[in-house]
Short mmCIF file of C-alpha atoms and ligand atoms in Angstrom, two decimals:
data_model
loop_
_atom_site.label_atom_id
_atom_site.label_comp_id
_atom_site.label_asym_id
_atom_site.label_seq_id
_atom_site.Cartn_x
_atom_site.Cartn_y
_atom_site.Cartn_z
CA MET A 1 21.08 -8.29 -14.34
CA LYS A 2 21.37 -4.56 -14.92
CA TYR A 3 24.83 -3.11 -14.80
CA GLY A 4 25.34 0.60 -14.27
CA THR A 5 22.06 1.68 -15.76
CA ASN A 6 21.81 4.69 -13.46
CA ASN A 7 25.31 6.02 -13.64
CA PRO A 8 27.98 7.08 -16.03
CA GLN A 9 31.40 5.43 -15.95
CA ARG A 10 33.56 6.92 -13.22
CA ALA A 11 37.15 8.00 -13.52
CA SER A 12 37.99 6.31 -10.21
CA ASN A 13 38.33 2.61 -9.72
CA VAL A 14 35.64 1.85 -7.12
CA GLY A 15 35.34 -1.33 -5.08
CA ALA A 16 33.00 -2.40 -2.31
CA VAL A 17 33.45 -4.50 0.80
CA VAL A 18 30.15 -6.11 1.79
CA VAL A 19 30.42 -7.45 5.32
CA CYS A 20 28.43 -10.65 5.83
CA ALA A 21 30.57 -12.42 8.42
CA GLY A 22 28.36 -11.76 11.45
CA LYS A 23 26.64 -14.63 13.15
CA GLY A 24 23.41 -12.65 13.34
CA GLU A 25 22.41 -14.26 16.63
CA ARG A 26 20.02 -11.41 17.43
CA SER A 27 17.97 -12.12 14.30
CA GLY A 28 16.70 -15.34 15.86
CA LEU A 29 17.28 -17.19 12.58
CA PRO A 30 19.07 -20.52 12.50
CA TYR A 31 21.14 -19.17 9.57
CA ASN A 32 22.89 -15.94 8.58
CA LYS A 33 20.26 -13.22 7.97
CA VAL A 34 21.95 -12.21 4.68
CA LEU A 35 20.75 -15.58 3.38
CA HIS A 36 17.14 -14.83 4.28
CA CYS A 37 14.89 -14.36 1.27
CA ILE A 38 13.10 -11.10 0.47
CA GLY A 39 10.63 -12.24 -2.15
CA ARG A 40 12.64 -14.33 -4.60
CA LYS A 41 16.07 -12.99 -3.64
CA THR A 42 18.20 -13.23 -0.53
CA VAL A 43 19.12 -10.16 1.50
CA LEU A 44 22.66 -10.46 0.12
CA GLU A 45 21.58 -10.66 -3.52
CA THR A 46 19.32 -7.62 -3.04
CA THR A 47 22.28 -5.73 -1.56
CA LEU A 48 24.63 -6.78 -4.37
CA ASP A 49 22.07 -5.74 -7.00
CA ALA A 50 22.04 -2.20 -5.54
CA PHE A 51 25.82 -1.95 -5.88
CA LEU A 52 25.77 -3.29 -9.42
CA ALA A 53 23.03 -0.79 -10.29
CA ALA A 54 25.36 1.93 -8.94
CA ASN A 55 28.02 0.68 -11.36
CA VAL A 56 30.24 -0.80 -8.64
CA THR A 57 31.38 -3.98 -10.30
CA ARG A 58 34.28 -5.04 -8.07
CA ILE A 59 32.82 -6.33 -4.84
CA VAL A 60 34.19 -8.52 -2.07
CA ALA A 61 31.71 -10.30 0.18
CA VAL A 62 33.40 -11.00 3.52
CA VAL A 63 31.97 -14.17 4.99
CA SER A 64 32.42 -16.58 7.88
CA GLU A 65 33.79 -20.06 7.28
CA SER A 66 30.42 -21.63 8.00
CA ASP A 67 28.68 -19.60 5.27
CA GLU A 68 31.51 -19.65 2.73
CA ALA A 69 30.28 -22.50 0.53
CA ARG A 70 26.71 -21.22 0.34
CA ILE A 71 27.71 -17.60 -0.35
CA ARG A 72 30.27 -18.65 -2.97
CA LYS A 73 27.51 -20.57 -4.75
CA LEU A 74 25.11 -17.62 -4.46
CA THR A 75 27.60 -15.04 -5.75
CA ALA A 76 28.87 -17.22 -8.61
CA GLN A 77 26.11 -15.70 -10.79
CA TYR A 78 27.65 -12.21 -10.35
CA LYS A 79 30.56 -11.10 -12.50
CA GLY A 80 33.06 -9.14 -10.41
CA VAL A 81 31.88 -10.39 -7.00
CA SER A 82 34.43 -12.38 -5.01
CA VAL A 83 34.36 -13.88 -1.54
CA CYS A 84 36.92 -13.70 1.26
CA LEU A 85 36.94 -14.94 4.82
CA GLY A 86 36.32 -12.55 7.70
CA GLY A 87 38.05 -12.32 11.04
CA ASN A 88 37.14 -12.44 14.70
CA SER A 89 35.62 -8.94 14.70
CA ARG A 90 33.84 -6.68 12.24
CA GLY A 91 36.98 -4.55 12.00
CA GLN A 92 39.17 -7.55 11.16
CA SER A 93 36.63 -8.64 8.53
CA VAL A 94 36.68 -5.18 6.94
CA LEU A 95 40.48 -5.22 6.90
CA ASN A 96 40.49 -8.62 5.18
CA GLY A 97 38.02 -7.27 2.61
CA LEU A 98 40.10 -4.14 2.02
CA LYS A 99 43.21 -6.20 1.38
CA ALA A 100 41.29 -8.20 -1.22
CA LEU A 101 40.51 -4.97 -3.13
CA ASP A 102 44.11 -3.94 -3.75
CA GLY A 103 44.34 -1.43 -6.59
CA CYS A 104 41.08 0.45 -5.94
CA ASP A 105 41.00 4.26 -5.64
CA ILE A 106 37.75 4.36 -3.67
CA VAL A 107 36.13 1.73 -1.48
CA ALA A 108 32.58 1.58 -0.16
CA ILE A 109 32.20 -0.50 3.01
CA HIS A 110 28.67 -1.81 3.48
CA ASP A 111 26.74 -4.05 5.86
CA GLY A 112 25.44 -7.07 3.98
CA ALA A 113 22.27 -6.86 6.09
CA ARG A 114 21.26 -3.44 4.66
CA PRO A 115 19.41 -4.59 1.55
CA PHE A 116 17.36 -1.43 1.07
CA VAL A 117 20.30 0.76 0.14
CA THR A 118 19.67 2.42 -3.21
CA ALA A 119 21.96 3.00 -6.18
CA LYS A 120 21.57 6.75 -5.53
CA ILE A 121 22.77 6.50 -1.94
CA ILE A 122 25.78 4.45 -3.05
CA THR A 123 26.54 6.90 -5.88
CA ASP A 124 26.25 9.92 -3.54
CA SER A 125 28.56 8.25 -1.05
CA ILE A 126 31.17 7.54 -3.74
CA ALA A 127 30.91 11.12 -5.08
CA ALA A 128 31.51 12.48 -1.55
CA ALA A 129 34.53 10.24 -1.11
CA GLU A 130 35.94 11.49 -4.41
CA LYS A 131 35.39 15.11 -3.35
CA TYR A 132 36.02 15.06 0.43
CA GLY A 133 37.98 11.86 1.03
CA SER A 134 35.02 10.15 2.68
CA GLY A 135 31.27 9.80 2.27
CA ILE A 136 29.57 8.43 5.37
CA VAL A 137 25.88 7.70 4.81
CA ALA A 138 23.88 9.05 7.76
CA VAL A 139 20.43 10.34 8.73
CA PRO A 140 19.41 12.87 11.41
CA VAL A 141 18.02 11.06 14.44
CA THR A 142 14.28 11.46 14.99
CA ASP A 143 14.18 10.14 18.55
CA THR A 144 15.38 12.17 21.49
CA ILE A 145 18.65 10.60 22.66
CA LYS A 146 19.71 10.65 26.33
CA SER A 147 22.60 9.27 28.33
CA VAL A 148 21.50 6.75 30.94
CA GLU A 149 23.42 5.34 33.91
CA ASN A 150 21.97 2.72 36.25
CA ASP A 151 18.47 3.32 34.83
CA TYR A 152 18.64 7.09 35.49
CA ILE A 153 18.83 9.67 32.75
CA THR A 154 21.97 11.68 33.28
CA ARG A 155 22.06 13.90 30.22
CA SER A 156 19.99 15.00 27.24
CA LEU A 157 21.92 15.25 24.02
CA PRO A 158 21.09 18.05 21.55
CA ARG A 159 19.18 16.27 18.79
CA SER A 160 20.07 18.83 16.12
CA GLU A 161 23.68 17.64 16.31
CA LEU A 162 22.94 13.92 16.23
CA TYR A 163 22.99 11.66 13.19
CA ALA A 164 22.57 7.90 12.95
CA MET A 165 25.33 6.30 10.93
CA GLN A 166 24.41 3.91 8.16
CA THR A 167 26.40 2.29 5.38
CA PRO A 168 27.93 2.44 2.86
CA GLN A 169 30.79 4.36 4.38
CA THR A 170 33.03 5.20 1.47
CA PHE A 171 36.66 6.32 1.57
CA LEU A 172 39.78 6.90 -0.44
CA TYR A 173 41.13 3.36 -0.52
CA ASP A 174 44.70 4.08 0.59
CA LYS A 175 43.56 6.21 3.54
CA ILE A 176 41.04 3.76 5.02
CA LEU A 177 43.45 0.83 4.52
CA ALA A 178 46.21 2.78 6.29
CA ALA A 179 43.75 3.71 9.06
CA TYR A 180 42.83 0.07 9.65
CA GLU A 181 46.49 -1.01 9.55
CA SER A 182 47.71 1.68 11.96
CA THR A 183 44.79 2.10 14.38
CA ARG A 184 43.26 0.15 17.23
CA PHE A 185 39.86 -0.70 15.77
CA GLU A 186 38.52 -3.55 17.87
CA ASP A 187 36.17 -1.30 19.86
CA CYS A 188 35.08 0.80 16.85
CA THR A 189 31.48 0.16 15.78
CA ASP A 190 31.89 1.66 12.33
CA ASP A 191 34.51 2.54 9.74
CA ALA A 192 34.10 6.31 10.16
CA GLU A 193 35.40 5.93 13.71
CA VAL A 194 38.50 4.05 12.53
CA PHE A 195 39.03 6.77 9.90
CA ALA A 196 38.64 9.49 12.56
CA ARG A 197 41.08 7.76 14.94
CA ALA A 198 43.65 7.89 12.17
CA GLY A 199 43.34 11.70 12.19
CA HIS A 200 40.78 12.28 9.43
CA THR A 201 37.45 14.11 9.66
CA PRO A 202 34.73 11.96 8.09
CA HIS A 203 32.22 13.73 5.82
CA ILE A 204 28.56 12.65 5.85
CA VAL A 205 26.06 12.27 3.01
CA ASN A 206 22.29 11.84 3.24
CA GLY A 207 21.05 8.32 3.73
CA SER A 208 17.48 7.13 4.04
CA TYR A 209 15.30 6.00 6.92
CA ASP A 210 14.48 2.97 4.75
CA ASN A 211 18.15 1.95 4.65
CA ILE A 212 17.76 -0.13 7.80
CA LYS A 213 20.12 -2.76 9.06
CA ILE A 214 18.35 -6.02 9.74
CA THR A 215 19.52 -6.92 13.22
CA THR A 216 16.79 -8.33 15.43
CA ALA A 217 13.88 -10.70 14.98
CA SER A 218 11.54 -7.71 15.06
CA ASP A 219 13.42 -6.12 12.12
CA LEU A 220 12.87 -9.31 10.18
CA PHE A 221 9.24 -9.35 11.16
CA ARG A 222 8.78 -5.73 10.10
CA VAL A 223 10.58 -6.14 6.82
CA PHE A 224 9.46 -9.55 5.76
CA SER A 225 5.92 -9.87 7.06
CA CYS A 226 3.72 -9.11 4.10
CA ASP A 227 0.60 -6.99 4.16
CA ARG A 228 -2.41 -9.10 3.32
CA ILE A 229 -5.16 -8.25 0.88
CA GLY A 230 -8.72 -9.52 1.22
CA ALA A 231 -11.84 -9.51 -0.96
CA GLY A 232 -15.52 -9.94 -0.17
CA PHE A 233 -18.78 -9.88 -2.13
CA ASP A 234 -22.46 -10.09 -1.22
CA VAL A 235 -25.91 -9.56 -2.69
CA HIS A 236 -29.32 -9.25 -0.99
CA ARG A 237 -32.84 -8.95 -2.31
CA LEU A 238 -34.78 -5.69 -1.79
CA GLU A 239 -38.26 -5.91 -0.30
CA SER A 240 -40.86 -3.31 0.57
CA GLY A 241 -41.43 -2.34 4.17
CA ARG A 242 -37.93 -3.03 5.54
CA PRO A 243 -35.34 -0.45 6.61
CA LEU A 244 -32.37 -0.11 4.26
CA TYR A 245 -28.99 -0.25 5.98
CA LEU A 246 -25.77 0.25 4.05
CA GLY A 247 -22.46 0.35 5.91
CA GLY A 248 -24.45 0.68 9.14
CA ALA A 249 -26.16 3.91 7.99
CA GLU A 250 -29.93 3.94 7.49
CA ILE A 251 -30.76 5.12 3.97
CA PRO A 252 -34.23 6.61 3.32
CA TYR A 253 -36.01 4.35 0.80
CA ASP A 254 -39.30 2.52 0.54
CA LYS A 255 -37.56 -0.86 0.38
CA GLY A 256 -34.95 -2.59 2.48
CA LEU A 257 -32.70 -5.61 2.11
CA LEU A 258 -33.99 -9.03 3.08
CA GLY A 259 -31.89 -11.39 5.19
CA HIS A 260 -31.42 -13.22 8.47
CA SER A 261 -29.66 -10.22 9.98
CA ASP A 262 -30.38 -6.61 8.98
CA ALA A 263 -29.01 -7.72 5.57
CA ASP A 264 -26.53 -4.84 5.35
CA VAL A 265 -24.94 -6.07 2.15
CA LEU A 266 -22.06 -3.59 2.29
CA ILE A 267 -21.00 -4.57 5.80
CA HIS A 268 -21.26 -8.23 4.85
CA ALA A 269 -18.84 -7.69 1.95
CA VAL A 270 -16.49 -5.69 4.21
CA MET A 271 -16.54 -8.41 6.88
CA ASP A 272 -15.70 -11.12 4.34
CA ALA A 273 -12.85 -9.00 2.95
CA LEU A 274 -11.38 -8.53 6.44
CA LEU A 275 -11.76 -12.20 7.38
CA SER A 276 -10.32 -13.32 4.06
CA ALA A 277 -7.25 -11.10 4.48
CA ALA A 278 -6.65 -12.50 7.95
CA GLY A 279 -7.06 -16.07 6.68
CA LEU A 280 -10.14 -16.63 8.86
CA PRO A 281 -13.42 -18.40 7.97
CA ASP A 282 -16.09 -16.26 6.26
CA ILE A 283 -19.24 -14.81 7.81
CA GLY A 284 -21.37 -17.75 6.64
CA VAL A 285 -19.26 -19.94 8.94
CA LEU A 286 -18.88 -17.44 11.80
CA PHE A 287 -22.47 -16.17 11.89
CA PRO A 288 -24.65 -18.89 10.30
CA ASP A 289 -28.14 -17.83 9.21
CA THR A 290 -29.48 -20.93 10.97
CA ASP A 291 -28.47 -19.49 14.35
CA ASP A 292 -31.24 -17.51 16.08
CA GLU A 293 -28.59 -15.48 17.90
CA TYR A 294 -28.09 -13.57 14.67
CA LEU A 295 -31.77 -13.19 13.73
CA GLY A 296 -32.38 -9.51 12.98
CA ILE A 297 -28.98 -8.52 14.41
CA ARG A 298 -27.43 -5.25 13.25
CA SER A 299 -24.49 -6.01 10.98
CA THR A 300 -22.45 -3.31 12.71
CA THR A 301 -22.48 -5.56 15.80
CA LEU A 302 -21.16 -8.42 13.68
CA LEU A 303 -18.51 -6.14 12.13
CA GLU A 304 -17.32 -5.22 15.62
CA LYS A 305 -16.94 -8.94 16.40
CA VAL A 306 -15.01 -9.42 13.14
CA CYS A 307 -12.68 -6.56 14.08
CA GLU A 308 -12.00 -8.24 17.41
CA LYS A 309 -11.10 -11.45 15.56
CA ILE A 310 -8.81 -9.56 13.16
CA LYS A 311 -7.09 -7.89 16.10
CA GLY A 312 -6.87 -11.21 17.93
CA ALA A 313 -5.13 -12.69 14.89
CA GLY A 314 -2.56 -9.87 15.17
CA TYR A 315 -3.68 -7.67 12.29
CA GLY A 316 -4.43 -3.98 11.96
CA ILE A 317 -6.50 -2.46 9.17
CA ILE A 318 -4.64 -0.29 6.68
CA ASN A 319 -7.64 0.50 4.49
CA VAL A 320 -10.99 -0.71 3.23
CA SER A 321 -12.26 0.01 -0.27
CA ALA A 322 -15.80 -0.95 -1.25
CA VAL A 323 -18.30 -0.47 -4.03
CA VAL A 324 -22.08 -0.69 -3.69
CA ILE A 325 -23.91 -1.82 -6.83
CA ALA A 326 -27.48 -0.46 -6.79
CA GLN A 327 -29.84 0.94 -9.40
CA GLN A 328 -31.96 2.62 -6.75
CA PRO A 329 -31.84 4.53 -4.45
CA LYS A 330 -29.25 7.07 -5.59
CA LEU A 331 -26.45 6.74 -3.06
CA ALA A 332 -24.26 9.76 -3.85
CA PRO A 333 -25.88 11.96 -1.15
CA HIS A 334 -25.29 9.23 1.46
CA ILE A 335 -21.71 8.15 0.70
CA LYS A 336 -20.16 10.38 3.38
CA LYS A 337 -22.51 9.06 6.05
CA ILE A 338 -21.91 5.44 4.95
CA THR A 339 -18.13 5.91 4.94
CA GLU A 340 -18.09 7.51 8.38
CA SER A 341 -20.31 4.78 9.78
CA ILE A 342 -17.98 2.02 8.59
CA ALA A 343 -14.88 3.89 9.80
CA ASP A 344 -16.49 4.43 13.20
CA THR A 345 -17.45 0.76 13.50
CA ILE A 346 -14.00 -0.59 12.61
CA GLY A 347 -12.13 2.00 14.68
CA ALA A 348 -10.52 3.63 11.65
CA THR A 349 -10.42 7.17 10.33
CA PRO A 350 -12.71 8.03 7.40
CA SER A 351 -9.59 8.42 5.23
CA GLN A 352 -8.94 4.69 5.66
CA VAL A 353 -12.34 3.82 4.21
CA ASN A 354 -13.51 4.50 0.68
CA VAL A 355 -16.98 3.66 -0.60
CA SER A 356 -18.17 4.24 -4.13
CA ALA A 357 -21.48 3.43 -5.80
CA THR A 358 -22.44 2.29 -9.26
CA THR A 359 -25.48 0.96 -11.12
CA THR A 360 -25.78 -1.93 -13.55
CA GLU A 361 -27.31 0.28 -16.28
CA HIS A 362 -30.72 -1.34 -15.63
CA LEU A 363 -29.35 -4.81 -16.32
CA GLY A 364 -30.30 -7.89 -14.30
CA ILE A 365 -31.86 -8.18 -10.85
CA ILE A 366 -29.96 -5.17 -9.56
CA GLY A 367 -30.83 -3.10 -12.61
CA ASN A 368 -34.54 -3.80 -12.23
CA GLY A 369 -34.42 -2.74 -8.58
CA ASP A 370 -34.81 -6.17 -6.99
CA ALA A 371 -31.41 -6.38 -5.27
CA ILE A 372 -28.32 -4.54 -4.11
CA ALA A 373 -24.81 -6.02 -4.22
CA ALA A 374 -21.54 -4.89 -2.68
CA SER A 375 -17.93 -5.81 -3.12
CA ALA A 376 -15.10 -4.88 -0.78
CA SER A 377 -11.33 -5.12 -0.59
CA CYS A 378 -9.09 -4.43 2.35
CA LEU A 379 -5.45 -4.41 3.32
CA LEU A 380 -4.29 -5.66 6.70
CA ARG A 381 -0.88 -5.39 8.31
CA LYS A 382 0.57 -7.77 10.86
CA LEU A 383 1.11 -5.74 14.01
MG1 MG B 401 -25.12 -11.23 3.30
#
């Protein structure tokens, strides 16, 4: 565990309230989303690590009764992290957390389900609170926001004035505690609003578009679905009197590759990379060389079928990277054409496809001009 590696000791005594008491029903999980794992850590542990990295070592996690035992066990590994029970609303939970931090000068209030907050954001928010009395993390909205009544747009709001509020929202401890104790907060959706109702003017600091709050099942899907890598390899013999296709492009040469299809070794490697990434069977299974349907078929046609399968499995292609291993012919003059042909076939831009070429320094069957090999990697993303 790293403590305060990014920041000097502060003069003020800073605490943090991390609100984890929500039921998280919109996440679609049968348990609190702060207990969901990102890699080897839960959302809550990832959040706590950010605060510890920002040198905030007095933290109260506000939890519901049903999660108390599990979160106490989880936070036992952290020095300076305590647990208290929340209330019937977010505001009541924050107030309970504030009361548990008696003696702080500054308090950062944070959603437990914002694990991508950085130590810098937390530090900036604390610095603003020290200077201005509050530091509300926020980002300018990128969408156009409109008021809607009964499905009709009634008003466009000027985007230049609009910011989306994030957390932490950091305050002078005495002022935010007094605000919560003296103000009606049940209908407030954030702490800045409670602070404003008590007569203060909250001050914002820059957040990050990555500092998302995990709320719905689609947030979880976006955050936790991993990109998938795939690899493919193929080799074909060269024979005189056949056309040479690489990546779907015809390359002028007196030999071509021998195979059941057009033997486009590069496309074969690319197809196996894509199928592998999507967890699908390889081309030997999908397009067996014992099936006459594929006799002499252009590999670009097969690649199109593979792309349909990838799409059907819910994946989009991020990029393809391939290397052709050939002693002859020299491929450098044809790389652009090969790249564009693959990109066109898979419905990608040329920037998503990279093809390089190498020789084997005259070694082996490739080096003596009897064969060409290709290897390919790709990255897919669940759409
Ligand atoms: Mg092959």
